[in-house]
Short mmCIF file of C-alpha atoms in Angstrom, two decimals:
data_model
loop_
_atom_site.label_atom_id
_atom_site.label_comp_id
_atom_site.label_asym_id
_atom_site.label_seq_id
_atom_site.Cartn_x
_atom_site.Cartn_y
_atom_site.Cartn_z
CA UNK A 1 128.81 104.51 96.23
CA UNK A 2 127.89 103.64 99.80
CA UNK A 3 130.55 106.01 101.19
CA UNK A 4 129.22 108.81 98.94
CA UNK A 5 125.67 108.22 100.19
CA UNK A 6 126.84 108.35 103.82
CA UNK A 7 128.75 111.57 103.12
CA UNK A 8 125.69 113.15 101.53
CA UNK A 9 123.55 112.13 104.52
CA UNK A 10 126.15 113.57 106.91
CA UNK A 11 126.23 116.86 104.97
CA UNK A 12 122.42 117.02 105.11
CA UNK A 13 122.45 116.47 108.88
CA UNK A 14 124.95 119.30 109.31
CA UNK A 15 122.77 121.53 107.14
CA UNK A 16 119.75 120.70 109.29
CA UNK A 17 121.64 121.54 112.50
CA UNK A 18 122.75 124.87 111.00
CA UNK A 19 119.21 125.89 109.94
CA UNK A 20 117.81 124.85 113.32
CA UNK A 21 120.48 126.72 115.26
CA UNK A 22 119.91 129.80 113.07
CA UNK A 23 116.15 129.51 113.58
CA UNK A 24 115.68 129.26 109.80
CA UNK A 25 112.66 126.99 110.10
CA UNK A 26 111.46 127.29 106.48
CA UNK A 27 114.81 126.07 105.14
CA UNK A 28 115.00 123.47 107.91
CA UNK A 29 111.58 122.00 107.11
CA UNK A 30 112.32 121.86 103.40
CA UNK A 31 115.49 119.86 104.01
CA UNK A 32 114.04 117.75 106.84
CA UNK A 33 110.98 116.63 104.87
CA UNK A 34 113.18 115.54 101.94
CA UNK A 35 114.80 112.85 104.15
CA UNK A 36 113.61 109.29 104.58
CA UNK A 37 111.52 108.77 107.73
CA UNK A 38 114.25 106.64 109.36
CA UNK A 39 116.81 109.42 108.84
CA UNK A 40 114.32 111.97 110.18
CA UNK A 41 113.82 109.84 113.29
CA UNK A 42 117.56 109.40 113.85
CA UNK A 43 118.13 113.15 113.56
CA UNK A 44 115.22 113.98 115.86
CA UNK A 45 116.44 111.68 118.63
CA UNK A 46 119.86 113.35 118.62
CA UNK A 47 118.35 116.77 119.40
CA UNK A 48 118.12 118.43 122.78
CA UNK A 49 114.71 118.64 124.47
CA UNK A 50 114.37 122.30 123.46
CA UNK A 51 115.07 121.59 119.78
CA UNK A 52 112.78 118.55 119.75
CA UNK A 53 109.94 120.78 120.89
CA UNK A 54 110.81 123.36 118.24
CA UNK A 55 110.76 120.73 115.48
CA UNK A 56 107.50 119.19 116.63
CA UNK A 57 105.70 122.51 116.78
CA UNK A 58 106.80 123.17 113.18
CA UNK A 59 105.48 119.90 111.74
CA UNK A 60 101.90 119.00 110.88
CA UNK A 61 100.60 115.60 112.07
CA UNK A 62 100.77 114.10 108.56
CA UNK A 63 104.42 115.22 108.32
CA UNK A 64 105.42 113.72 111.68
CA UNK A 65 103.44 110.46 111.64
CA UNK A 66 106.05 108.65 109.51
CA UNK A 67 108.82 109.72 111.88
CA UNK A 68 106.74 108.69 114.88
CA UNK A 69 106.27 105.17 113.51
CA UNK A 70 110.06 104.80 113.21
CA UNK A 71 110.53 105.34 116.96
CA UNK A 72 110.77 102.60 119.55
CA UNK A 73 107.99 102.38 122.14
CA UNK A 74 109.84 104.35 124.80
CA UNK A 75 110.71 107.14 122.36
CA UNK A 76 107.10 107.27 121.16
CA UNK A 77 105.86 107.78 124.71
CA UNK A 78 108.41 110.55 125.27
CA UNK A 79 107.55 112.28 121.97
CA UNK A 80 103.87 112.38 122.92
CA UNK A 81 104.73 114.48 126.00
CA UNK A 82 105.55 117.36 123.61
CA UNK A 83 102.20 117.13 121.80
CA UNK A 84 98.62 118.02 122.63
CA UNK A 85 95.88 115.39 122.41
CA UNK A 86 94.39 116.70 119.14
CA UNK A 87 97.76 116.38 117.41
CA UNK A 88 98.20 112.80 118.66
CA UNK A 89 94.66 111.87 117.62
CA UNK A 90 95.26 113.14 114.08
CA UNK A 91 98.41 111.03 113.88
CA UNK A 92 96.62 107.93 115.16
CA UNK A 93 93.93 108.36 112.50
CA UNK A 94 96.65 108.16 109.84
CA UNK A 95 98.81 105.45 111.41
CA UNK A 96 98.83 101.82 110.34
CA UNK A 97 96.22 100.26 112.70
CA UNK A 98 98.61 97.64 114.10
CA UNK A 99 101.15 100.37 114.93
CA UNK A 100 98.48 102.60 116.51
CA UNK A 101 97.12 99.68 118.55
CA UNK A 102 100.58 98.79 119.84
CA UNK A 103 101.18 102.39 120.87
CA UNK A 104 97.83 102.71 122.66
CA UNK A 105 98.58 99.51 124.59
CA UNK A 106 101.86 101.05 125.77
CA UNK A 107 100.22 104.07 127.45
CA UNK A 108 97.90 104.17 130.46
CA UNK A 109 94.37 102.83 130.03
CA UNK A 110 92.92 106.25 130.81
CA UNK A 111 95.07 107.94 128.16
CA UNK A 112 94.29 105.19 125.65
CA UNK A 113 90.51 105.50 126.09
CA UNK A 114 90.69 109.29 125.84
CA UNK A 115 92.56 109.13 122.52
CA UNK A 116 90.32 106.37 121.12
CA UNK A 117 87.15 108.30 121.92
CA UNK A 118 88.45 111.28 119.96
CA UNK A 119 89.40 109.29 116.83
CA UNK A 120 87.27 108.93 113.72
CA UNK A 121 84.98 105.85 113.89
CA UNK A 122 86.49 103.91 110.98
CA UNK A 123 90.11 104.13 112.22
CA UNK A 124 88.99 103.45 115.77
CA UNK A 125 87.12 100.29 114.72
CA UNK A 126 90.27 98.84 113.07
CA UNK A 127 92.41 99.65 116.11
CA UNK A 128 89.95 98.32 118.70
CA UNK A 129 89.69 95.06 116.76
CA UNK A 130 93.46 94.57 117.12
CA UNK A 131 93.62 95.80 120.72
CA UNK A 132 91.22 93.10 121.96
CA UNK A 133 93.95 90.50 121.45
CA UNK A 134 96.57 89.68 124.11
CA UNK A 135 99.93 91.41 123.61
CA UNK A 136 101.82 88.27 122.53
CA UNK A 137 99.12 86.89 120.22
CA UNK A 138 99.28 86.83 116.42
CA UNK A 139 96.08 88.88 116.28
CA UNK A 140 97.79 91.85 117.92
CA UNK A 141 100.41 91.83 115.15
CA UNK A 142 98.13 91.59 112.10
CA UNK A 143 97.23 94.18 109.49
CA UNK A 144 93.53 94.41 108.71
CA UNK A 145 94.03 95.75 105.17
CA UNK A 146 94.41 92.91 102.64
CA UNK A 147 93.01 91.79 99.29
CA UNK A 148 90.40 89.05 98.89
CA UNK A 149 88.58 87.52 95.93
CA UNK A 150 85.84 84.94 95.65
CA UNK A 151 86.73 81.55 94.26
CA UNK A 152 84.49 82.13 91.19
CA UNK A 153 85.86 85.63 90.39
CA UNK A 154 87.72 86.06 87.10
CA UNK A 155 91.06 87.80 86.64
CA UNK A 156 89.36 90.65 84.77
CA UNK A 157 86.90 91.25 87.63
CA UNK A 158 89.62 91.09 90.29
CA UNK A 159 91.85 93.57 88.43
CA UNK A 160 88.93 95.99 88.16
CA UNK A 161 88.36 95.73 91.92
CA UNK A 162 92.06 96.14 92.54
CA UNK A 163 92.15 99.36 90.50
CA UNK A 164 89.49 100.83 92.80
CA UNK A 165 91.38 100.18 96.04
CA UNK A 166 92.67 103.26 97.84
CA UNK A 167 95.85 103.85 99.79
CA UNK A 168 99.49 103.11 99.09
CA UNK A 169 99.60 99.54 100.40
CA UNK A 170 102.16 97.18 98.89
CA UNK A 171 100.20 93.97 98.36
CA UNK A 172 101.98 90.71 97.54
CA UNK A 173 99.12 88.23 97.54
CA UNK A 174 95.40 87.98 96.88
CA UNK A 175 93.54 85.71 99.31
CA UNK A 176 90.85 83.51 97.82
CA UNK A 177 87.74 82.90 99.94
CA UNK A 178 84.56 80.89 99.61
CA UNK A 179 80.98 82.03 100.23
CA UNK A 180 81.53 81.95 104.00
CA UNK A 181 84.72 84.06 103.71
CA UNK A 182 86.84 81.09 104.77
CA UNK A 183 90.40 81.15 103.41
CA UNK A 184 90.87 78.44 100.77
CA UNK A 185 93.78 79.65 98.64
CA UNK A 186 96.23 82.36 97.59
CA UNK A 187 97.21 83.98 94.29
CA UNK A 188 100.33 86.11 93.96
CA UNK A 189 99.86 89.54 92.38
CA UNK A 190 102.59 88.67 89.88
CA UNK A 191 100.66 85.54 88.84
CA UNK A 192 97.42 87.51 88.62
CA UNK A 193 98.91 90.05 86.21
CA UNK A 194 100.21 87.33 83.90
CA UNK A 195 97.04 85.20 83.82
CA UNK A 196 94.35 85.16 81.13
CA UNK A 197 91.53 87.63 81.78
CA UNK A 198 88.81 84.96 81.89
CA UNK A 199 90.67 82.59 84.24
CA UNK A 200 88.98 82.07 87.61
CA UNK A 201 90.63 82.23 91.02
CA UNK A 202 89.82 78.54 91.53
CA UNK A 203 92.07 77.72 88.57
CA UNK A 204 94.92 80.03 89.61
CA UNK A 205 94.98 79.65 93.38
CA UNK A 206 97.49 77.70 95.46
CA UNK A 207 95.31 75.71 97.84
CA UNK A 208 97.95 74.51 100.31
CA UNK A 209 97.77 77.71 102.36
CA UNK A 210 100.09 78.35 105.32
CA UNK A 211 98.10 80.34 107.89
CA UNK A 212 97.87 80.92 111.63
CA UNK A 213 95.00 81.44 114.05
CA UNK A 214 94.57 84.87 115.61
CA UNK A 215 95.10 83.63 119.19
CA UNK A 216 98.32 81.74 118.44
CA UNK A 217 101.58 83.02 119.93
CA UNK A 218 103.60 85.54 117.91
CA UNK A 219 106.66 83.30 118.15
CA UNK A 220 104.76 80.62 116.24
CA UNK A 221 103.95 83.16 113.52
CA UNK A 222 107.60 84.19 113.30
CA UNK A 223 108.68 80.55 113.02
CA UNK A 224 106.21 79.92 110.17
CA UNK A 225 107.38 82.99 108.25
CA UNK A 226 110.99 81.93 108.68
CA UNK A 227 110.40 78.26 107.86
CA UNK A 228 108.42 78.88 104.66
CA UNK A 229 110.20 82.12 103.65
CA UNK A 230 106.92 84.06 103.53
CA UNK A 231 106.38 87.75 102.82
CA UNK A 232 102.90 87.61 104.36
CA UNK A 233 101.19 85.18 106.70
CA UNK A 234 97.35 85.15 106.66
CA UNK A 235 95.59 85.18 110.03
CA UNK A 236 92.28 83.40 110.51
CA UNK A 237 89.76 83.04 113.31
CA UNK A 238 88.65 79.69 114.72
CA UNK A 239 86.17 79.20 111.87
CA UNK A 240 88.90 79.66 109.24
CA UNK A 241 87.73 83.12 108.16
CA UNK A 242 90.63 85.37 107.15
CA UNK A 243 90.75 88.48 109.33
CA UNK A 244 94.23 89.87 108.69
CA UNK A 245 97.82 89.31 107.58
CA UNK A 246 101.18 89.46 109.33
CA UNK A 247 104.00 90.93 107.24
CA UNK A 248 107.61 89.80 107.41
CA UNK A 249 108.67 93.40 108.20
CA UNK A 250 106.57 93.33 111.37
CA UNK A 251 108.10 90.05 112.47
CA UNK A 252 111.61 91.42 111.96
CA UNK A 253 110.71 94.51 114.01
CA UNK A 254 109.19 92.28 116.69
CA UNK A 255 112.32 90.15 116.93
CA UNK A 256 114.53 93.25 117.07
CA UNK A 257 112.35 94.70 119.82
CA UNK A 258 112.45 91.48 121.82
CA UNK A 259 116.21 91.28 121.38
CA UNK A 260 116.56 94.85 122.62
CA UNK A 261 114.35 94.10 125.63
CA UNK A 262 116.36 90.96 126.36
CA UNK A 263 119.62 92.91 126.18
CA UNK A 264 118.22 95.59 128.49
CA UNK A 265 116.94 93.01 130.99
CA UNK A 266 120.15 91.00 130.65
CA UNK A 267 122.05 94.13 131.69
CA UNK A 268 119.55 94.87 134.51
CA UNK A 269 118.02 97.83 132.68
CA UNK A 270 114.45 98.82 131.90
CA UNK A 271 114.13 100.86 128.71
CA UNK A 272 117.65 102.01 129.42
CA UNK A 273 118.90 102.08 125.84
CA UNK A 274 116.47 104.67 124.57
CA UNK A 275 118.36 107.55 122.94
CA UNK A 276 115.79 109.97 124.24
CA UNK A 277 116.32 109.03 127.90
CA UNK A 278 118.17 111.53 130.07
CA UNK A 279 121.24 110.78 132.19
CA UNK A 280 119.39 111.01 135.53
CA UNK A 281 116.70 108.64 134.22
CA UNK A 282 119.32 106.10 133.15
CA UNK A 283 121.16 106.37 136.47
CA UNK A 284 117.91 105.81 138.40
CA UNK A 285 117.28 102.63 136.38
CA UNK A 286 120.73 101.13 136.88
CA UNK A 287 121.67 102.25 140.38
CA UNK A 288 119.20 100.14 142.45
CA UNK A 289 120.52 96.94 140.91
CA UNK A 290 124.15 97.88 141.38
CA UNK A 291 123.66 99.10 144.96
CA UNK A 292 121.71 95.95 145.88
CA UNK A 293 124.34 93.68 144.39
CA UNK A 294 127.12 95.62 146.13
CA UNK A 295 125.40 95.14 149.50
CA UNK A 296 124.97 91.43 148.74
CA UNK A 297 128.65 91.16 147.86
CA UNK A 298 129.72 92.74 151.18
CA UNK A 299 127.37 90.49 153.16
CA UNK A 300 128.87 87.41 151.54
CA UNK A 301 132.38 88.76 152.13
CA UNK A 302 131.57 88.96 155.85
CA UNK A 303 130.30 85.38 155.80
CA UNK A 304 133.50 84.19 154.09
CA UNK A 305 135.86 86.19 156.33
CA UNK A 306 136.50 83.27 158.74
CA UNK A 307 138.07 81.30 155.88
CA UNK A 308 140.81 83.89 155.40
CA UNK A 309 142.54 83.19 158.71
CA UNK A 310 143.19 79.57 157.77
CA UNK A 311 144.61 80.58 154.37
CA UNK A 312 146.95 83.41 155.35
CA UNK A 313 150.00 81.17 155.15
CA UNK A 314 149.16 80.24 151.55
CA UNK A 315 149.16 83.67 149.87
CA UNK A 316 149.81 82.01 146.51
CA UNK A 317 146.13 81.08 146.38
CA UNK A 318 145.17 84.75 146.05
CA UNK A 319 146.85 84.87 142.62
CA UNK A 320 144.25 82.50 141.19
CA UNK A 321 141.09 84.22 142.49
CA UNK A 322 140.56 86.21 139.24
CA UNK A 323 140.80 82.98 137.22
CA UNK A 324 138.24 81.16 139.38
CA UNK A 325 135.77 84.08 139.39
CA UNK A 326 136.20 84.88 135.70
CA UNK A 327 135.72 81.30 134.48
CA UNK A 328 132.68 80.72 136.68
CA UNK A 329 131.05 83.90 135.37
CA UNK A 330 131.97 83.13 131.75
CA UNK A 331 130.47 79.66 131.89
CA UNK A 332 127.31 81.07 133.49
CA UNK A 333 126.91 83.75 130.80
CA UNK A 334 127.34 81.15 128.04
CA UNK A 335 124.73 78.86 129.58
CA UNK A 336 122.31 81.74 130.25
CA UNK A 337 122.61 82.95 126.65
CA UNK A 338 121.79 79.47 125.32
CA UNK A 339 118.80 79.10 127.66
CA UNK A 340 117.40 82.54 126.79
CA UNK A 341 117.76 81.84 123.09
CA UNK A 342 115.95 78.50 123.43
CA UNK A 343 113.15 80.09 125.44
CA UNK A 344 112.75 83.04 123.04
CA UNK A 345 112.75 80.86 119.91
CA UNK A 346 110.36 78.16 121.16
CA UNK A 347 108.19 77.18 124.08
CA UNK A 348 110.44 75.38 126.61
CA UNK A 349 108.44 73.59 129.28
CA UNK A 350 108.10 70.23 131.04
CA UNK A 351 110.29 67.62 129.38
CA UNK A 352 112.13 70.23 127.28
CA UNK A 353 113.19 72.09 130.43
CA UNK A 354 114.70 68.95 131.91
CA UNK A 355 116.44 68.11 128.64
CA UNK A 356 117.93 71.60 128.48
CA UNK A 357 119.07 71.47 132.09
CA UNK A 358 120.46 67.95 131.68
CA UNK A 359 122.42 68.92 128.58
CA UNK A 360 123.89 72.00 130.24
CA UNK A 361 124.80 69.89 133.31
CA UNK A 362 126.79 67.50 131.09
CA UNK A 363 128.43 70.44 129.32
CA UNK A 364 129.31 72.04 132.66
CA UNK A 365 130.86 68.81 133.95
CA UNK A 366 132.95 68.23 130.81
CA UNK A 367 134.13 71.83 130.36
CA UNK A 368 134.81 72.13 134.10
CA UNK A 369 136.87 68.92 134.10
CA UNK A 370 138.96 69.96 131.08
CA UNK A 371 139.57 73.51 132.40
CA UNK A 372 140.34 72.16 135.89
CA UNK A 373 142.88 69.73 134.41
CA UNK A 374 144.50 72.55 132.41
CA UNK A 375 144.63 74.71 135.55
CA UNK A 376 146.34 71.88 137.49
CA UNK A 377 148.99 71.43 134.79
CA UNK A 378 149.58 75.15 134.12
CA UNK A 379 149.94 76.06 137.79
CA UNK A 380 152.66 73.40 138.04
CA UNK A 381 154.49 74.31 134.84
CA UNK A 382 154.22 78.10 134.81
CA UNK A 383 154.13 79.02 138.50
CA UNK A 384 155.91 76.04 140.09
CA UNK A 385 153.03 75.54 142.52
CA UNK A 386 153.05 72.56 144.83
CA UNK A 387 150.90 69.55 143.87
CA UNK A 388 148.47 70.37 146.69
CA UNK A 389 148.01 74.02 145.63
CA UNK A 390 147.58 72.90 142.01
CA UNK A 391 144.97 70.36 143.13
CA UNK A 392 143.06 73.05 145.03
CA UNK A 393 143.06 75.30 141.98
CA UNK A 394 142.05 72.55 139.56
CA UNK A 395 139.26 71.13 141.72
CA UNK A 396 137.89 74.58 142.64
CA UNK A 397 137.85 75.63 138.98
CA UNK A 398 136.03 72.42 138.00
CA UNK A 399 133.32 72.94 140.63
CA UNK A 400 133.02 76.70 139.91
CA UNK A 401 132.52 76.15 136.16
CA UNK A 402 130.09 73.31 136.83
CA UNK A 403 128.07 75.53 139.19
CA UNK A 404 128.18 78.53 136.84
CA UNK A 405 126.87 76.50 133.89
CA UNK A 406 124.00 74.98 135.86
CA UNK A 407 123.09 78.37 137.38
CA UNK A 408 123.03 80.07 133.98
CA UNK A 409 120.67 77.41 132.62
CA UNK A 410 118.35 77.14 135.60
CA UNK A 411 117.80 80.87 136.35
CA UNK A 412 115.68 81.64 133.25
CA UNK A 413 113.76 78.37 133.67
CA UNK A 414 112.87 79.28 137.26
CA UNK A 415 111.66 82.78 136.44
CA UNK A 416 109.75 81.45 133.41
CA UNK A 417 108.00 78.98 135.73
CA UNK A 418 107.09 81.96 137.94
CA UNK A 419 105.58 83.63 134.82
CA UNK A 420 108.20 86.37 134.80
CA UNK A 421 110.14 87.44 131.71
CA UNK A 422 113.07 84.96 131.53
CA UNK A 423 115.41 87.81 130.53
CA UNK A 424 115.06 89.11 134.08
CA UNK A 425 117.76 86.55 134.96
CA UNK A 426 120.13 89.37 134.18
CA UNK A 427 123.89 89.55 133.71
CA UNK A 428 124.68 91.46 136.92
CA UNK A 429 122.61 89.07 139.05
CA UNK A 430 124.19 85.99 137.49
CA UNK A 431 127.71 87.42 137.64
CA UNK A 432 127.40 88.46 141.27
CA UNK A 433 125.92 85.11 142.26
CA UNK A 434 128.58 83.07 140.45
CA UNK A 435 131.39 85.28 141.80
CA UNK A 436 130.25 84.87 145.40
CA UNK A 437 129.66 81.12 145.17
CA UNK A 438 132.88 80.54 143.19
CA UNK A 439 134.87 82.33 145.88
CA UNK A 440 133.10 80.30 148.57
CA UNK A 441 133.91 77.11 146.64
CA UNK A 442 137.56 78.14 146.30
CA UNK A 443 137.97 78.86 150.00
CA UNK A 444 136.08 75.70 151.00
CA UNK A 445 138.20 73.44 148.80
CA UNK A 446 141.40 75.08 150.08
CA UNK A 447 140.27 74.77 153.70
CA UNK A 448 139.50 71.09 153.23
CA UNK A 449 142.57 70.05 151.23
CA UNK A 450 145.41 72.20 152.55
CA UNK A 451 145.40 70.67 156.06
CA UNK A 452 146.05 67.31 154.37
CA UNK A 453 149.37 68.65 153.10
CA UNK A 454 150.46 69.78 156.56
CA UNK A 455 149.67 66.53 158.42
#
């Protein structure tokens, strides 16, 4: 069944490409608008710049807004370059406020104010309420449309109010409030529909409410939703008044976005995975890192050149350079991945930072010792190396793995202390650093130990 669905989707995409290439826009729009918004977005991002413009100029704002909300932030900013301000304003008026607020925060302040001033007052009020919160706060992630009922309301009265609500929102819970609008309980919609018509919310509600304050970190909200398996998490202000809800879908999107950003930073990229980005743009993002690291590598090679003269008579050592460099880099990547995960999942500071570093230090020492011992034995058994050469290889591998593990753990902690995104401790930087130091360690150990075998 799944294969059939994929085949049908593929056939539809081919049909869309044919209509677009043939300039049959009526047939194209009919087929395009029949797709799910996620499929529309995927198709749009595959198009050339010329065809993207053609599609956009054929769609009304209410037809494109769903597609727009499926884009990542970088793709949204690029899509807006094809549109005039009136078109964008119409879309923002129809967008979910939390999505519109996030988009407006991603553009320049001047552009944001211009768009806000042109919006209708009601939509603007919802968006500005969300935009006042810091980017990483729970308030910036909340939806302002939710259902409330007074503690003394009956089921019959609540259902009548519910029938008058507008929009196509998918509500899961009703939030019970007191006379001061403070959150005191929740009632599931399923429970509400099954209850007796004269039952009050006080009788039906679950009073042990899991909620979060609007200024709390988004990571804390995500942890609560995960821990208690929630579909919605109510958001309150400092007085306990409910002001919004965070949906599990938004948390999943947030985690996916953060993971994407971490992967991009880990690879020394900045918005470099966007499908809408051109080749020149991607090259300009990656090249400075690679050029800088190449220059650093050559500088360190010059520094290490004096070691080579003393090792020329032991050419066997050159065979093991890839092993030393590879294992140092691998241990560093493992340690960096663990540190980034710990930092992204919880707040790591003070004592926790030292515990993390201490644990990775122990791991580096143990894994380095075991791998160094294996290297000593294998170089003897497989390559018939002398005991001294095997000792050089084993000791150098131990120190290189130990250094790589510590470096991978400490880099994100340092940049976090400097209030920089920890993911900036990227793969290329770590790999280059561990390669250079591992090679320096290898040559230093060989220079120190080999003369002992010749005396």
